[in-house]
XYZ file of C-alpha atoms in Angstrom:
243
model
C 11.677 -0.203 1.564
C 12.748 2.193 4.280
C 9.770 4.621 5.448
C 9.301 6.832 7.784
C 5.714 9.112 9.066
C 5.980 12.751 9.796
C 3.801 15.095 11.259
C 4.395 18.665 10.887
C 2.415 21.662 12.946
C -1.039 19.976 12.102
C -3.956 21.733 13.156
C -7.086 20.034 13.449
C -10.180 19.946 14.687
C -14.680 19.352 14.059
C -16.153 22.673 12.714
C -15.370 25.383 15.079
C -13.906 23.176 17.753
C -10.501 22.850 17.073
C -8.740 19.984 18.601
C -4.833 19.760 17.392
C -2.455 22.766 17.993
C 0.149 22.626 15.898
C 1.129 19.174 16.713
C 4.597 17.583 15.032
C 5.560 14.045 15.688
C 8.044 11.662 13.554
C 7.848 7.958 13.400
C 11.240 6.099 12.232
C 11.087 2.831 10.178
C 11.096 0.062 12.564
C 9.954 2.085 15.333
C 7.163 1.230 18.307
C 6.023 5.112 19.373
C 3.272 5.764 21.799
C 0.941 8.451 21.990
C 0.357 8.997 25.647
C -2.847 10.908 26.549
C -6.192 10.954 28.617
C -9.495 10.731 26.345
C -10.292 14.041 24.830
C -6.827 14.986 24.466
C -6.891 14.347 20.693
C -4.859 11.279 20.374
C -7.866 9.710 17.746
C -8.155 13.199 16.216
C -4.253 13.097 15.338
C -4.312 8.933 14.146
C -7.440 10.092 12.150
C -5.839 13.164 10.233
C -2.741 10.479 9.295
C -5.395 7.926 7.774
C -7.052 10.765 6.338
C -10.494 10.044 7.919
C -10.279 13.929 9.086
C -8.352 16.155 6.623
C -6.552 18.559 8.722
C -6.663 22.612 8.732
C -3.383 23.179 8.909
C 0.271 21.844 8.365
C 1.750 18.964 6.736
C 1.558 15.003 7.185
C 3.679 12.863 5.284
C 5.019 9.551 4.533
C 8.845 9.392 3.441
C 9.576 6.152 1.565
C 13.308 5.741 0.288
C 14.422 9.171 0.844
C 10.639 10.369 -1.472
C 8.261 12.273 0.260
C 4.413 11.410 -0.112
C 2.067 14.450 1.251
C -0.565 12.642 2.764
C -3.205 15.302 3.500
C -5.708 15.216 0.620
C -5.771 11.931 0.118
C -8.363 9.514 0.652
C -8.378 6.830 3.695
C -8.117 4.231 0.684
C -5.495 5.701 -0.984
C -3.547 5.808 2.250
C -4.020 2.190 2.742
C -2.716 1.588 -0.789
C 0.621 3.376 0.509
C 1.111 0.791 3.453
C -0.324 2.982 6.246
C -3.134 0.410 8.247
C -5.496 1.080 11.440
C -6.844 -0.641 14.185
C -9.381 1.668 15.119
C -10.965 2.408 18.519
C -13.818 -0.036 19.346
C -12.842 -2.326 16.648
C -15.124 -1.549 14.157
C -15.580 -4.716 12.711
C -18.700 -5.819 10.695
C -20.726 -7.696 13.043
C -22.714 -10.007 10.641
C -19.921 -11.175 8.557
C -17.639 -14.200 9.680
C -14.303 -13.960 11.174
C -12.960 -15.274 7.644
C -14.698 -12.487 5.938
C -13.881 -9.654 8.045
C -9.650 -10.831 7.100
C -10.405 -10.967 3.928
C -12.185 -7.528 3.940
C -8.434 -6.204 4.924
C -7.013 -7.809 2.118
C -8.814 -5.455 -0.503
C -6.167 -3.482 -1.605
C -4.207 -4.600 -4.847
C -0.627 -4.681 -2.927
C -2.449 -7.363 -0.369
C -4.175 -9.407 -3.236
C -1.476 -11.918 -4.240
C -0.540 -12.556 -0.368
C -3.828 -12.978 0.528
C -3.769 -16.785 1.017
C -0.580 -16.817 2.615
C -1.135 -13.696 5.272
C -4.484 -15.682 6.257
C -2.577 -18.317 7.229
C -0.195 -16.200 9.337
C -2.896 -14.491 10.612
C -4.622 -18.042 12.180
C -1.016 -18.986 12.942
C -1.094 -16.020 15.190
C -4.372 -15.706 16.511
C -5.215 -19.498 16.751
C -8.556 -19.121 18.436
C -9.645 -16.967 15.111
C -8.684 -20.470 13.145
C -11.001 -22.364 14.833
C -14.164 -19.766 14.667
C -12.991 -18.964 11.269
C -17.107 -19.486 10.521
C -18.521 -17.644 13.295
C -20.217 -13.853 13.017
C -17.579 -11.338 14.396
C -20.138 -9.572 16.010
C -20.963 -12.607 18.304
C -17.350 -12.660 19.979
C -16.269 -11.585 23.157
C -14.327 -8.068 23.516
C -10.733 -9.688 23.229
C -11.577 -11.788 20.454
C -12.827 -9.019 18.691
C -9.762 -7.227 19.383
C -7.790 -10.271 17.775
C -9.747 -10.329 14.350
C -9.288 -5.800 14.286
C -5.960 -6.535 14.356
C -5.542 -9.369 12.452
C -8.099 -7.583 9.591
C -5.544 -4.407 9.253
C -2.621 -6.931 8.938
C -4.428 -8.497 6.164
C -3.329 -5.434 4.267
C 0.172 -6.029 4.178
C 1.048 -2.465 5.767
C 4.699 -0.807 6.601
C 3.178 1.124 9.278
C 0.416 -0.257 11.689
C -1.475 2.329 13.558
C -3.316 0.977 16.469
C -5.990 3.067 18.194
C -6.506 2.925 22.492
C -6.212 -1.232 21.928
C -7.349 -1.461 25.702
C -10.779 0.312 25.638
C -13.251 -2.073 26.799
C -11.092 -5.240 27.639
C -10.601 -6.670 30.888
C -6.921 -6.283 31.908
C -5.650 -9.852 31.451
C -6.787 -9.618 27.606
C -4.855 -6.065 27.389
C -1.482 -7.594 28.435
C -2.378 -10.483 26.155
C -3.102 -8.193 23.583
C -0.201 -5.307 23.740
C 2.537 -8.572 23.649
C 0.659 -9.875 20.858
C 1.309 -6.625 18.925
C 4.646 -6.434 19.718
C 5.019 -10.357 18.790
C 3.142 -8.730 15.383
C 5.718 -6.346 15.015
C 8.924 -7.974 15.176
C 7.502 -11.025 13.251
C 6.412 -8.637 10.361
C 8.889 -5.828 10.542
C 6.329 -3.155 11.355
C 6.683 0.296 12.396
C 3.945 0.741 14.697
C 2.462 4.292 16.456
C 0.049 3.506 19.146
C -2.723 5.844 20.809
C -3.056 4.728 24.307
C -3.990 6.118 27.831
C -3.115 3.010 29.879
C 0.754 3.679 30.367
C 1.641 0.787 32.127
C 0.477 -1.003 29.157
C 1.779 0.980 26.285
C 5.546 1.239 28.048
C 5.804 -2.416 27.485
C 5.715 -1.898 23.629
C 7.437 1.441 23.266
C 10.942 2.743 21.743
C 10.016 6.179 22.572
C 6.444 7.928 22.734
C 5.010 11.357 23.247
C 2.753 13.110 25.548
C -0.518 14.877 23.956
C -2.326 17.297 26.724
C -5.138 19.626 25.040
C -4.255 19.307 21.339
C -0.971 20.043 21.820
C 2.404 17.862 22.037
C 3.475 18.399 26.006
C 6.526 15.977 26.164
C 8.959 13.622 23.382
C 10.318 11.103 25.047
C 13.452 9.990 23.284
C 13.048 6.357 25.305
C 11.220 4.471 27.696
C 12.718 5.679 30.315
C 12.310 8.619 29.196
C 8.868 8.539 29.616
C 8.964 6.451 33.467
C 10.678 9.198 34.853
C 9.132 12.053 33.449
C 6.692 13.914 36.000
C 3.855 14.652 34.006
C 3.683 10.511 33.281
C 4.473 10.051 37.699
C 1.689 12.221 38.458
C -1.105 11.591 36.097
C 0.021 7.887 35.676
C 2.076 6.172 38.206
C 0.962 8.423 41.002
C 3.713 9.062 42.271
């Protein structure tokens, strides 16, 4: 089914502080965006308004699926799982004294996931091969990259049509970033996801991205409509390249 994510003029924020300025955004099926942005930007504000983790003040977010529109604001985090919508969240969030094996099949909860469970589990140690062989161990006693595998792998479990994946890089050496930004895009050919990623190392993110945007206090500074787009725009030179 074709899908797409849209984000229309959301404003968002925690009490008084508000965080998102009328920010719209658009996410085509089939699509690797970026959301480019230093940390307190609201990047993670924004991903967690689409999962519905923070309902927003303001504006619309919704997910278009064969031409029908789907308001997503309202809804529950669960109920936006059920529609195909799945997050790797910032610092993983995994549950530290259940196995690797049980943290997958924690992803798999939802009844659209349920009769691919077996098979996806599979794919998943296909994948992540290292997660096969410490299928047994607690999650919580992995290294940072590892960790990073069985997030991943756990929101996969879900058989989503979009993958949301939140600042993948925080707290992993730079060797297990590269490892782990190819692996995603090895993900999301493989599966035929549509992926928007949150992400403030841009030499990193650029290696996965169609197009992306540039969030700078709450508010949507820059749409790139490519990659290149985004190398040669000056905002990216200066804050990232430093040029």
């Amino acid at each position: 089914m074709a899908s797409r994510l849209i984000v229309e003029n959301v404003e968002a924020g925690y009490g008084a502080v508000r965080v998102l300025h009328g920010v719209s955004m658009h996410v085509e099926q089939g699509e690797s965006v970026v959301l480019l942005g230093s940390n307190g930007n609201g990047k993670s504000t924004l991903i967690k308004c689409i999962t519905g983790i923070v309902q927003p003040s303001g504006g619309r977010i919704s997910l278009e699926v064969d031409g029908e529109r789907i308001d997503l604001v309202g809804r529950s985090p669960q109920a936006i799982v059920d529609l195909g919508i799945a997050l790797v969240p910032e610092g993983r969030r995994l549950f530290p004294t259940l196995s690797v094996e049980e943290n997958l099949m924690l992803g798999a909860y939802r009844p659209g996931a349920r009769a691919k469970l077996a098979g996806n589990l599979e794919f998943m140690f296909e994948v992540f091969p290292v997660l096969a062989e410490r299928r047994n161990q607690l999650a919580g006693s992995m290294s940072g990259g590892e960790q990073q595998m069985v997030a991943v792998a756990r929101a996969l479990m879900s058989d989503p049509r979009i993958l949301l994946v939140d600042e993948p890089s925080v707290g992993l050496a730079p060797i297990m970033v590269n490892r782990m930004i190819a692996k995603i895009k090895e993900l999301k050919e493989r599966r035929s996801l549509t992926v928007l990623m949150a992400e403030q190392n841009f030499n990193q993110a650029i290696k996965i991205a169609d197009r992306g945007y540039i969030i700078v206090h709450g508010e949507i500074a820059f749409e790139g409509a490519s990659a290149e787009d985004l190398r040669s725009n000056d905002m990216i030179k200066r804050y990232y390249l430093g040029v």
